[in-house]
XYZ file of C-alpha atoms in Angstrom:
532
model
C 73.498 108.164 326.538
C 70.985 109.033 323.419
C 69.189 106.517 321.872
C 70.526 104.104 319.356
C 70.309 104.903 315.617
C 69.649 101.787 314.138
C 71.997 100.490 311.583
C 71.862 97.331 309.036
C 74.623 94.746 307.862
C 75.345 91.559 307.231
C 78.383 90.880 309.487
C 79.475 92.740 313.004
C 83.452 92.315 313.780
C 83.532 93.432 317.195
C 87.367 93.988 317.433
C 89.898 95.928 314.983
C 93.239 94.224 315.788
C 94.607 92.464 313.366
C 91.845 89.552 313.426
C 88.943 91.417 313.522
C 91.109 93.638 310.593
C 91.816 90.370 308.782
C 87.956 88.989 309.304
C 87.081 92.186 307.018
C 89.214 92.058 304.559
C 88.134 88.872 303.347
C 84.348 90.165 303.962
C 85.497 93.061 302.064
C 87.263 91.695 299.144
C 83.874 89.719 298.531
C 81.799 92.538 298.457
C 79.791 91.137 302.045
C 78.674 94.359 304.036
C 79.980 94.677 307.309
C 80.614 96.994 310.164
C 83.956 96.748 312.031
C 83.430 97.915 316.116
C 87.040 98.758 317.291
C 87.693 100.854 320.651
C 91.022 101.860 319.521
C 91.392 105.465 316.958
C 94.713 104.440 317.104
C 96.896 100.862 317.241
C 98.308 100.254 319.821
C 102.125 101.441 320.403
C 103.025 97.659 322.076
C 105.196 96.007 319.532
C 104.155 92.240 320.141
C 102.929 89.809 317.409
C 105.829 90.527 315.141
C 106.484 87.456 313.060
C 104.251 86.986 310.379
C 104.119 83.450 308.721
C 104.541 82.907 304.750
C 101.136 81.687 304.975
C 100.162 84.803 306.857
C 101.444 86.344 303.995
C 99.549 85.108 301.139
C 96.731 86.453 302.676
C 98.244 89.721 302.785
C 98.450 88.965 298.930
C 94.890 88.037 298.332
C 93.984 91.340 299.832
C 96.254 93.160 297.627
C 98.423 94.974 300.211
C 101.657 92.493 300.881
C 104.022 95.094 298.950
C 102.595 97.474 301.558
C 103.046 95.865 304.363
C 106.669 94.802 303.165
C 107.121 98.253 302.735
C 106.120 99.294 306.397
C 108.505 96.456 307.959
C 111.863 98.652 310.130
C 114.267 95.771 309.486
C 116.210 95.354 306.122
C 115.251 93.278 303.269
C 116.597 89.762 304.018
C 117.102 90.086 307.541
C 117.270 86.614 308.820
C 113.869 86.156 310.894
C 115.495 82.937 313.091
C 116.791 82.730 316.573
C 119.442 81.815 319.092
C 118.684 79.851 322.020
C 121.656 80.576 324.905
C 122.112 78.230 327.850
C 122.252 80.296 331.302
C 122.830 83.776 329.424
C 123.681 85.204 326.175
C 127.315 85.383 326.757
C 127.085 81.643 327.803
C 129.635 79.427 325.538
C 126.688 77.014 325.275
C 124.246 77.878 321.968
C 122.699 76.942 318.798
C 120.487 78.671 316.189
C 117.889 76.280 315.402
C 116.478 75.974 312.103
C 113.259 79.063 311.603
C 110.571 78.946 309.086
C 112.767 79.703 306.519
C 113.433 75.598 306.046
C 109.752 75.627 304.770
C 109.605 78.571 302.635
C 109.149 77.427 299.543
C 105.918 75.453 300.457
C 104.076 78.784 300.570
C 103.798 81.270 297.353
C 104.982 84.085 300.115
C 107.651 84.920 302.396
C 107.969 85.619 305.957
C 107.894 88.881 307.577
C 108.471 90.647 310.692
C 107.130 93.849 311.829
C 105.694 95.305 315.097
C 101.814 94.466 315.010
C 100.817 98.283 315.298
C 102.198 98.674 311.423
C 100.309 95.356 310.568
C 97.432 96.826 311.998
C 97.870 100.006 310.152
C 98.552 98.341 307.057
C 95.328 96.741 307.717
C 93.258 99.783 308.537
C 94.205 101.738 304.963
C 93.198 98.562 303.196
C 89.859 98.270 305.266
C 89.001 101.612 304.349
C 89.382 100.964 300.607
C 86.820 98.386 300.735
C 83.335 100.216 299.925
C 80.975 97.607 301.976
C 83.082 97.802 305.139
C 82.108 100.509 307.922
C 84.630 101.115 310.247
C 83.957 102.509 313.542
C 87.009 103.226 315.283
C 86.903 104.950 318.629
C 83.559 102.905 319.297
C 82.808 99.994 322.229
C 80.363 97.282 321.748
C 78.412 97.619 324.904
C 75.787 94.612 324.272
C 75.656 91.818 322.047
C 72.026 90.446 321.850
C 71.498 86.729 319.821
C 68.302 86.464 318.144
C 66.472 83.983 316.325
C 66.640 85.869 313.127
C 70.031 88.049 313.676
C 72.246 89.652 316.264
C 71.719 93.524 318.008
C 74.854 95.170 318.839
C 74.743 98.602 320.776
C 77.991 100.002 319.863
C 79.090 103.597 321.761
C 81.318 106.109 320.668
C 83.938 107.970 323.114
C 81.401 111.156 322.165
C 78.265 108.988 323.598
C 77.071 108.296 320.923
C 74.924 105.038 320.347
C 74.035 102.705 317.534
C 71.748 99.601 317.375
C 73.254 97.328 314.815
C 71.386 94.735 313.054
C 73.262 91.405 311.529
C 73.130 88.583 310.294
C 75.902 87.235 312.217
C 78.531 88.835 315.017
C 82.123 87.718 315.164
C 83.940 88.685 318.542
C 87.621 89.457 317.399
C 87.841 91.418 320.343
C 91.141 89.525 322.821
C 90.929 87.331 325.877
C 88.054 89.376 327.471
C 85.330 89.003 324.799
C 81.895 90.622 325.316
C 80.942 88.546 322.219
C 81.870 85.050 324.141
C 80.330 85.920 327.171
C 76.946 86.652 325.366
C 77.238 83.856 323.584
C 77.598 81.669 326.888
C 80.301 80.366 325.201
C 82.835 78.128 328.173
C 86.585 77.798 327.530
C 88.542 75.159 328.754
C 92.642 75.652 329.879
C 95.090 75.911 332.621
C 96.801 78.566 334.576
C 100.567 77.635 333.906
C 101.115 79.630 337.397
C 103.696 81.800 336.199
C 103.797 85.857 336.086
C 105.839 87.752 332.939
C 107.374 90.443 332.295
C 106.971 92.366 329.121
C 109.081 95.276 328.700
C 109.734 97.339 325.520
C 113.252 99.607 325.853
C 116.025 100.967 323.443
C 119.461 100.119 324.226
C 122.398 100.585 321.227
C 124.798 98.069 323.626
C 122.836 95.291 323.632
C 122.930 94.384 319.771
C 126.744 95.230 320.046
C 127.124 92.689 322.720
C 125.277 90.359 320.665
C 127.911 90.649 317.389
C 129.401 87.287 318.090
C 125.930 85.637 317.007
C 124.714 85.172 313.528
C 122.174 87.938 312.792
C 118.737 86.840 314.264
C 115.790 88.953 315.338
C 114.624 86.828 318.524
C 116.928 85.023 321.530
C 116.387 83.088 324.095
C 117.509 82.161 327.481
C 116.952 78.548 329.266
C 118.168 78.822 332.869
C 117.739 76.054 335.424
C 116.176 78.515 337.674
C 113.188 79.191 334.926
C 112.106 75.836 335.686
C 111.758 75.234 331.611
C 110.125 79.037 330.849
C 112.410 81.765 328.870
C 113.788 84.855 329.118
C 113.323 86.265 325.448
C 114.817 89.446 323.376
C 113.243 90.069 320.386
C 114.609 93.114 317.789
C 111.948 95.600 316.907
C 114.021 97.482 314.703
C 118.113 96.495 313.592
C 120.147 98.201 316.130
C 117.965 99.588 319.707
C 114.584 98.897 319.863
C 113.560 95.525 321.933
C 111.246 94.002 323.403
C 112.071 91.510 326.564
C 109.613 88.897 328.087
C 110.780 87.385 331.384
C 109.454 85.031 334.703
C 109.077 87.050 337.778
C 107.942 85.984 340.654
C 103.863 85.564 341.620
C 103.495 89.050 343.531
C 105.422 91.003 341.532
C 104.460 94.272 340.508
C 106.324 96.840 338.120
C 107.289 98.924 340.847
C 109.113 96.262 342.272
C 110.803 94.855 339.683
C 114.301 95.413 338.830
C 114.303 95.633 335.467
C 117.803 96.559 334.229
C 118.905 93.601 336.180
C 116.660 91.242 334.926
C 118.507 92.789 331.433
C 121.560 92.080 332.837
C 120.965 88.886 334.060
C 119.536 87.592 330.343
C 122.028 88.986 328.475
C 125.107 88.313 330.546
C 126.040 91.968 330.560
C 125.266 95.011 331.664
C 122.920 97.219 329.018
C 121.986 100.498 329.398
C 118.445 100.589 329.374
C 115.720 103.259 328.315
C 112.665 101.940 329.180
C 108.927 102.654 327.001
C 106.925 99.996 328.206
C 106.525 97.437 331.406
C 103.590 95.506 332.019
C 102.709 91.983 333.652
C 101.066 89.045 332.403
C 99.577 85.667 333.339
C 101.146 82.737 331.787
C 97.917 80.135 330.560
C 95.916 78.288 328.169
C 92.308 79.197 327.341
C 90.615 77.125 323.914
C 87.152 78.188 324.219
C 84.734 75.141 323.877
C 83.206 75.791 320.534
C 84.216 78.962 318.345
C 80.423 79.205 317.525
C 76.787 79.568 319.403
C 74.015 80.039 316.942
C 74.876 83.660 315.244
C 78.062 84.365 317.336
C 81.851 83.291 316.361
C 84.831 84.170 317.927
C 88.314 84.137 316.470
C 91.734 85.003 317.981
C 92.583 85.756 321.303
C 88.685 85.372 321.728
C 88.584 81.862 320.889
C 91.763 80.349 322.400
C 94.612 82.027 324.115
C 98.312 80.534 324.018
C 101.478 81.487 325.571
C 103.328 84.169 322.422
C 105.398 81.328 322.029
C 106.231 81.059 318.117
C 103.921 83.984 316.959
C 100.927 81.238 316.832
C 98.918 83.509 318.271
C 98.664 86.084 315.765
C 99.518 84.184 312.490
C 96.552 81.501 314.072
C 93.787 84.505 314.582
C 94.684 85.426 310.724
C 93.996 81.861 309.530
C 90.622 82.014 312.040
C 89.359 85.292 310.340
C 90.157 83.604 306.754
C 88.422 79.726 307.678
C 85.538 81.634 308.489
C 85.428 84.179 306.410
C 84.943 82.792 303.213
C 82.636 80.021 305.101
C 80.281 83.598 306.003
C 80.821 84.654 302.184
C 79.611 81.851 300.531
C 76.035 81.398 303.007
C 75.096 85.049 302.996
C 75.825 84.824 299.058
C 73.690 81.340 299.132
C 75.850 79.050 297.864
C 76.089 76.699 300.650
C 73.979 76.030 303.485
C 74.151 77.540 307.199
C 75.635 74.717 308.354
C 78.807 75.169 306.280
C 79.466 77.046 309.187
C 79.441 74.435 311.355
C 83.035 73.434 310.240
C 84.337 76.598 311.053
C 84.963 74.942 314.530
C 85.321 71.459 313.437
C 88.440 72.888 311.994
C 89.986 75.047 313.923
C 89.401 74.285 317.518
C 91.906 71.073 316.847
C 94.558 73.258 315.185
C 94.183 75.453 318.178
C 94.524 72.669 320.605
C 97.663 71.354 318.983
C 99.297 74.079 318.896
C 98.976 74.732 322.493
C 99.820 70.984 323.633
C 103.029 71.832 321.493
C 103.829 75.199 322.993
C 103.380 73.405 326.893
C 104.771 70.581 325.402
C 107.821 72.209 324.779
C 108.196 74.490 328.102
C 108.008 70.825 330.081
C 110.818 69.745 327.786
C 112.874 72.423 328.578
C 111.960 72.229 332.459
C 113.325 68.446 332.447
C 116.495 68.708 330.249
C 117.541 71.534 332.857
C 116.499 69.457 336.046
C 118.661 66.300 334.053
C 121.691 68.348 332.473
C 123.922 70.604 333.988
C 127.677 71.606 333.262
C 128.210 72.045 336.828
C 127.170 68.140 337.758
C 128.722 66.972 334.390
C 130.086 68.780 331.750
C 130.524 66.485 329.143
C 126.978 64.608 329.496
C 125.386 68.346 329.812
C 127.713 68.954 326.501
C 126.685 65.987 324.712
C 122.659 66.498 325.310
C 122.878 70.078 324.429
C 124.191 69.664 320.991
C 121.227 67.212 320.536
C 119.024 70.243 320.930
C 118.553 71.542 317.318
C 115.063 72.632 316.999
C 112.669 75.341 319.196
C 109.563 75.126 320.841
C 107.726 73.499 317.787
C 109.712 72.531 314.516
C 108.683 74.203 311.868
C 109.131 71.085 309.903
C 106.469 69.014 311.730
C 103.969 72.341 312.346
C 101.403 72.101 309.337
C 98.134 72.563 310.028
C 95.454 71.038 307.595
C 91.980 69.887 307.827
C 92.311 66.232 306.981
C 89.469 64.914 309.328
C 86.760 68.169 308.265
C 83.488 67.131 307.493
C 83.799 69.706 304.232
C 87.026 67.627 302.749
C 87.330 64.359 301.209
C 90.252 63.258 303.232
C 91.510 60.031 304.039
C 89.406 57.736 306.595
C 89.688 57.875 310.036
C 91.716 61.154 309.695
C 91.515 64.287 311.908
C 91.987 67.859 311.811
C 95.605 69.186 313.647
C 98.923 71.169 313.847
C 101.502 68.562 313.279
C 101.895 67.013 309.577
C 104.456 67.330 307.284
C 104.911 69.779 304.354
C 105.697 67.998 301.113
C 104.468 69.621 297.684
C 101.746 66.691 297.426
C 98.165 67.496 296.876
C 96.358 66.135 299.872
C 92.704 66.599 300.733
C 92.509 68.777 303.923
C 95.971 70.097 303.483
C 97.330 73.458 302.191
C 98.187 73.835 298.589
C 101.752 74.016 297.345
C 103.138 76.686 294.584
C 103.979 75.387 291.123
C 104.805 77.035 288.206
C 102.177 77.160 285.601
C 102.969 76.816 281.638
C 102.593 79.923 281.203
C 105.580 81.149 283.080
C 102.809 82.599 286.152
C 102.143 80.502 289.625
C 99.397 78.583 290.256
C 98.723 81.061 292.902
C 98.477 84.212 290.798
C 95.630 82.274 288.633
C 93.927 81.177 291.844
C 89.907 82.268 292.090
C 88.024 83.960 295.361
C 85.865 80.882 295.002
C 86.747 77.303 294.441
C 88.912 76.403 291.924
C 89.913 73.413 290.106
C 93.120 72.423 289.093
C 92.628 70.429 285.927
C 96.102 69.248 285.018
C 94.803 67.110 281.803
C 93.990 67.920 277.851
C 90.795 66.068 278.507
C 88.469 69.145 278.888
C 85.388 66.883 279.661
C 85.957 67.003 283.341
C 86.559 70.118 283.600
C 83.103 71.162 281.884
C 81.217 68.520 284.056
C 82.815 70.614 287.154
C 81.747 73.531 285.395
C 78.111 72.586 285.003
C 78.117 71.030 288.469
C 78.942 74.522 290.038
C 76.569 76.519 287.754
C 73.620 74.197 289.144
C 74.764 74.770 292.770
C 75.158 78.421 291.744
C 78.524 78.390 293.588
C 81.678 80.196 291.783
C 83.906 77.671 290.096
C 87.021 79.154 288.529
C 89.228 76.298 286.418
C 92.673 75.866 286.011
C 94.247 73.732 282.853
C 97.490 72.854 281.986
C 100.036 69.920 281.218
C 101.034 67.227 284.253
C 104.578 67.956 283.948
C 107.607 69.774 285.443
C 106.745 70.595 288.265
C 103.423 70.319 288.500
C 104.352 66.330 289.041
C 105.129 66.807 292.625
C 101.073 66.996 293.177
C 101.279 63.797 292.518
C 97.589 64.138 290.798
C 96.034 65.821 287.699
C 92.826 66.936 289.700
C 92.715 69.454 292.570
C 90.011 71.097 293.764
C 91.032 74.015 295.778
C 88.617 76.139 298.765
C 88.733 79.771 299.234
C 91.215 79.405 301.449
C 93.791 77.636 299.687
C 93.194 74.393 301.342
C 93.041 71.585 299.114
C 89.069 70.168 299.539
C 89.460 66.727 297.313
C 92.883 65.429 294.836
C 92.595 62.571 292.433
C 94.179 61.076 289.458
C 91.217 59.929 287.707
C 88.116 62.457 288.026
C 85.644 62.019 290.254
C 82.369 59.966 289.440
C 79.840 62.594 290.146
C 81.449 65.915 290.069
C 77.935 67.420 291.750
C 78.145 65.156 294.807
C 81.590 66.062 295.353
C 80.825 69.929 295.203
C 77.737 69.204 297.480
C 80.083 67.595 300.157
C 82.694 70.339 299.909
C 80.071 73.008 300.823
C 78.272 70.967 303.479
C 75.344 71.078 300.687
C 75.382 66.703 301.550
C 76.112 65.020 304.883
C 79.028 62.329 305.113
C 82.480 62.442 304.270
């Protein structure tokens, strides 16, 4: 190997999935130098990590390429994104469809999407590569991550041999489970082995969405049998009519020789499907959070920083909000409008999310494990008949899954709060939590007038608070875009006249009356002041 040619930048994302993607975007879009490190030329042909969340996809609007990635997508327009969740088999008598994300789509200025990740990723890549301060190096391994004092060293190498030293600021490991980035950083995770081996097979079939007619149209089912001691066997539709994918249990030393996979089909769907098989590989069922998603200059995000059973899509849809939390959080130090520590809250705020949302997901498979050890049709049909149609919902409602940053030390929340999954979407303005749509007077959303800073959402004809803000932000040298209009319509439901919104779109303070001291506020939002 030659010697490294030494390169400078502000940021290293070791890892171009869609994280590590996402991470530089938002570095991107901000002007922020930065070099991505990806092994891959290409994606990868797997199709997992297909549902994209409507808050997924108002980032894909902030970086100016949701039409595009609409545009990629293999199922229709429209195509209802829900499931079906069979008792036994698909051709069982005993089903529901439980309500999808759809119930909370109009909380978020975007709609829900599903596509195979390898055309998110691509998606991804073109927009990447429109963004002048990002370097991507695709086809490259980071082969050592060294943490300075002043910076970070990563050797990258290309397939060729080729080596580069590359000087940062700060390295962000976006890079899956295995993270070079995480073990430098002697970052620990904490978790539990579920002890149970999966299946994940990709295969076209035509039969198997004819057999599946006497459903309402859904792109994902799933199979509870007592057997599965509470875990699933799952279909999910890559494209309308024969392209699947198929996760199942299999037993602890099985290996994809020995498994039978058109039976295991068969056995799921209740009849027999012709099979032509693309893709079969084995995986671990288990939770891994790591212990802090930061050591000195190193972060990790995604799969790097906590990995959860694809239960839901939280995996992907959580790594995008990761790469967004702390992405405008590296924006606004390196442009020196808040302090180093800002950065602090990075895991402050989404290590709790993270551990929700796995307590949920195992949560839920322990659920499923005891209804099937209590209910069955065989022992008693009509108890087994009355507790199934009590089952409405899957493994986390989408109702009650909101997470929001009500305990941060960056948000002026309510005391004694904390940081989570679970909450409840209502159109309210509430410190900590997402912000809803709302038409604006003039005809455009709230969202389409939204800054790449903080904004404020003066809903007043008193102008005098909005110029204190103003001058507030000008001192602090932070960017400040404002928002005024009338408190009415439907700009009522926030419930306030004064929002002031982060880069992400989380609300950071709400109020009827102004605040006292507009520059203390702004100092606590951008951990420029200690306390809460």
């Amino acid at each position: 190997m030659s010697e490294p040619r030494q390169v400078g930048t502000s940021v290293v994302v070791v890892g171009g999935g869609p994280v590590g993607l996402a991470l530089a975007a938002v570095l991107g879009h901000a002007g922020i130098p930065a070099v991505l490190v990806e092994r891959g030329r290409e994606p990868s042909a797997i199709p997992k990590g297909q549902n994209l969340t409507a808050r997924s996809l108002e980032h894909f609007y902030f970086w100016g390429c949701a039409d595009q990635l609409r545009a990629a997508r293999l199922l229709p327009p429209g195509f209802p994104i829900g499931g079906i969740t069979a008792y036994e088999s698909l051709a069982s008598r005993y089903w529901y469809a439980p309500p999808g994300r759809e119930t909370v789509g109009d909380f978020y200025f975007q709609r829900a999407e599903r596509l195979p990740q390898y055309l998110t990723e691509s998606v991804l890549r073109h927009r990447v590569a429109a963004l002048d301060s990002v370097a991507g190096l695709f086809g490259w391994s980071a082969a050592d991550v060294c943490l300075e004092d002043g910076g970070v060293r990563v050797t990258a190498v290309a397939d060729s041999g080729e080596a580069r030293e590359i000087r940062a600021a700060y390295v962000v490991g976006c890079e899956g489970a295995h993270s070079l980035v995480r073990e430098k950083a002697a970052i620990t995770r904490s978790g539990a082995d579920l002890g149970q081996r999966m299946v994940l097979a990709v295969f076209r079939a035509a039969d198997l969405g004819r057999g599946l007619e006497r459903f309402p149209a859904r792109t994902t089912y799933r199979v509870l049998h007592p057997e599965l001691r509470g875990y699933w066997r799952f279909f999910g539709r890559v494209d309308p009519a024969r392209t699947w994918f198929f996760h199942a249990p299999v037993p602890a030393d099985a290996t994809t020789a020995t498994l039978d996979m058109p039976a295991l089909v068969g056995q799921a769907a209740g009849f027999p499907v012709g099979c032509e098989f693309g893709y079969v590989g084995l995986w671990n069922m288990r939770v891994d959070i790591a212990d802090t998603f930061q050591r000195g200059r190193a972060f990790v995000a995604g799969d790097a920083a906590h990995s959860i059973p694809p239960y839901g899509a939280h995996g992907l849809n959580s790594g995008l909000e990761d790469a967004v939390n702390l992405g405008w959080k590296l924006t606004a130090v390196l442009r020196g409008w808040a302090p180093p520590r800002l950065l602090d809250s990075y895991t402050a705020e989404r290590r709790p999310v993270m551990v929700e949302t796995a307590q949920a997901i195992t949560g839920a498979i322990e659920r499923d494990r005891a209804f099937l050890e209590r209910y069955s049709p065989q022992r008693d049909r009509s108890e087994f008949e009355r507790a199934w149609g009590g089952l409405t919902t899957g493994e986390i409602a989408p109702t009650s899954y909101e997470p929001h940053y009500e305990g941060s030390p960056i948000v002026r929340g309510p005391a004694g709060s904390a940081c989570g999954a679970r909450g409840q979407h209502t159109f309210e303005a509430r410190a900590g939590h997402h912000l809803s749509p709302a038409p604006l007077s003039s005809g455009r959303n709230v969202f389409e007038e939204l800054g790449r800073g903080y904004t404020l959402i003066a809903l007043t004809q008193d102008l005098a608070p909005v110029a204190a803000f103003r001058a507030a932000a000008q001192a602090m040298r932070m960017p400040l875009h404002a928002i005024v209009d009338t408190f009415d319509g439907a700009r009522t439901a926030y419930g306030c006249r004064y929002i002031l919104v982060r880069p992400d779109q989380h609300v950071a303070w709400a109020g009827h009356q102004p605040p006292a001291d507009p520059v203390e506020l702004l100092r606590l939002t951008t951990a420029a002041a200690s306390g809460r």
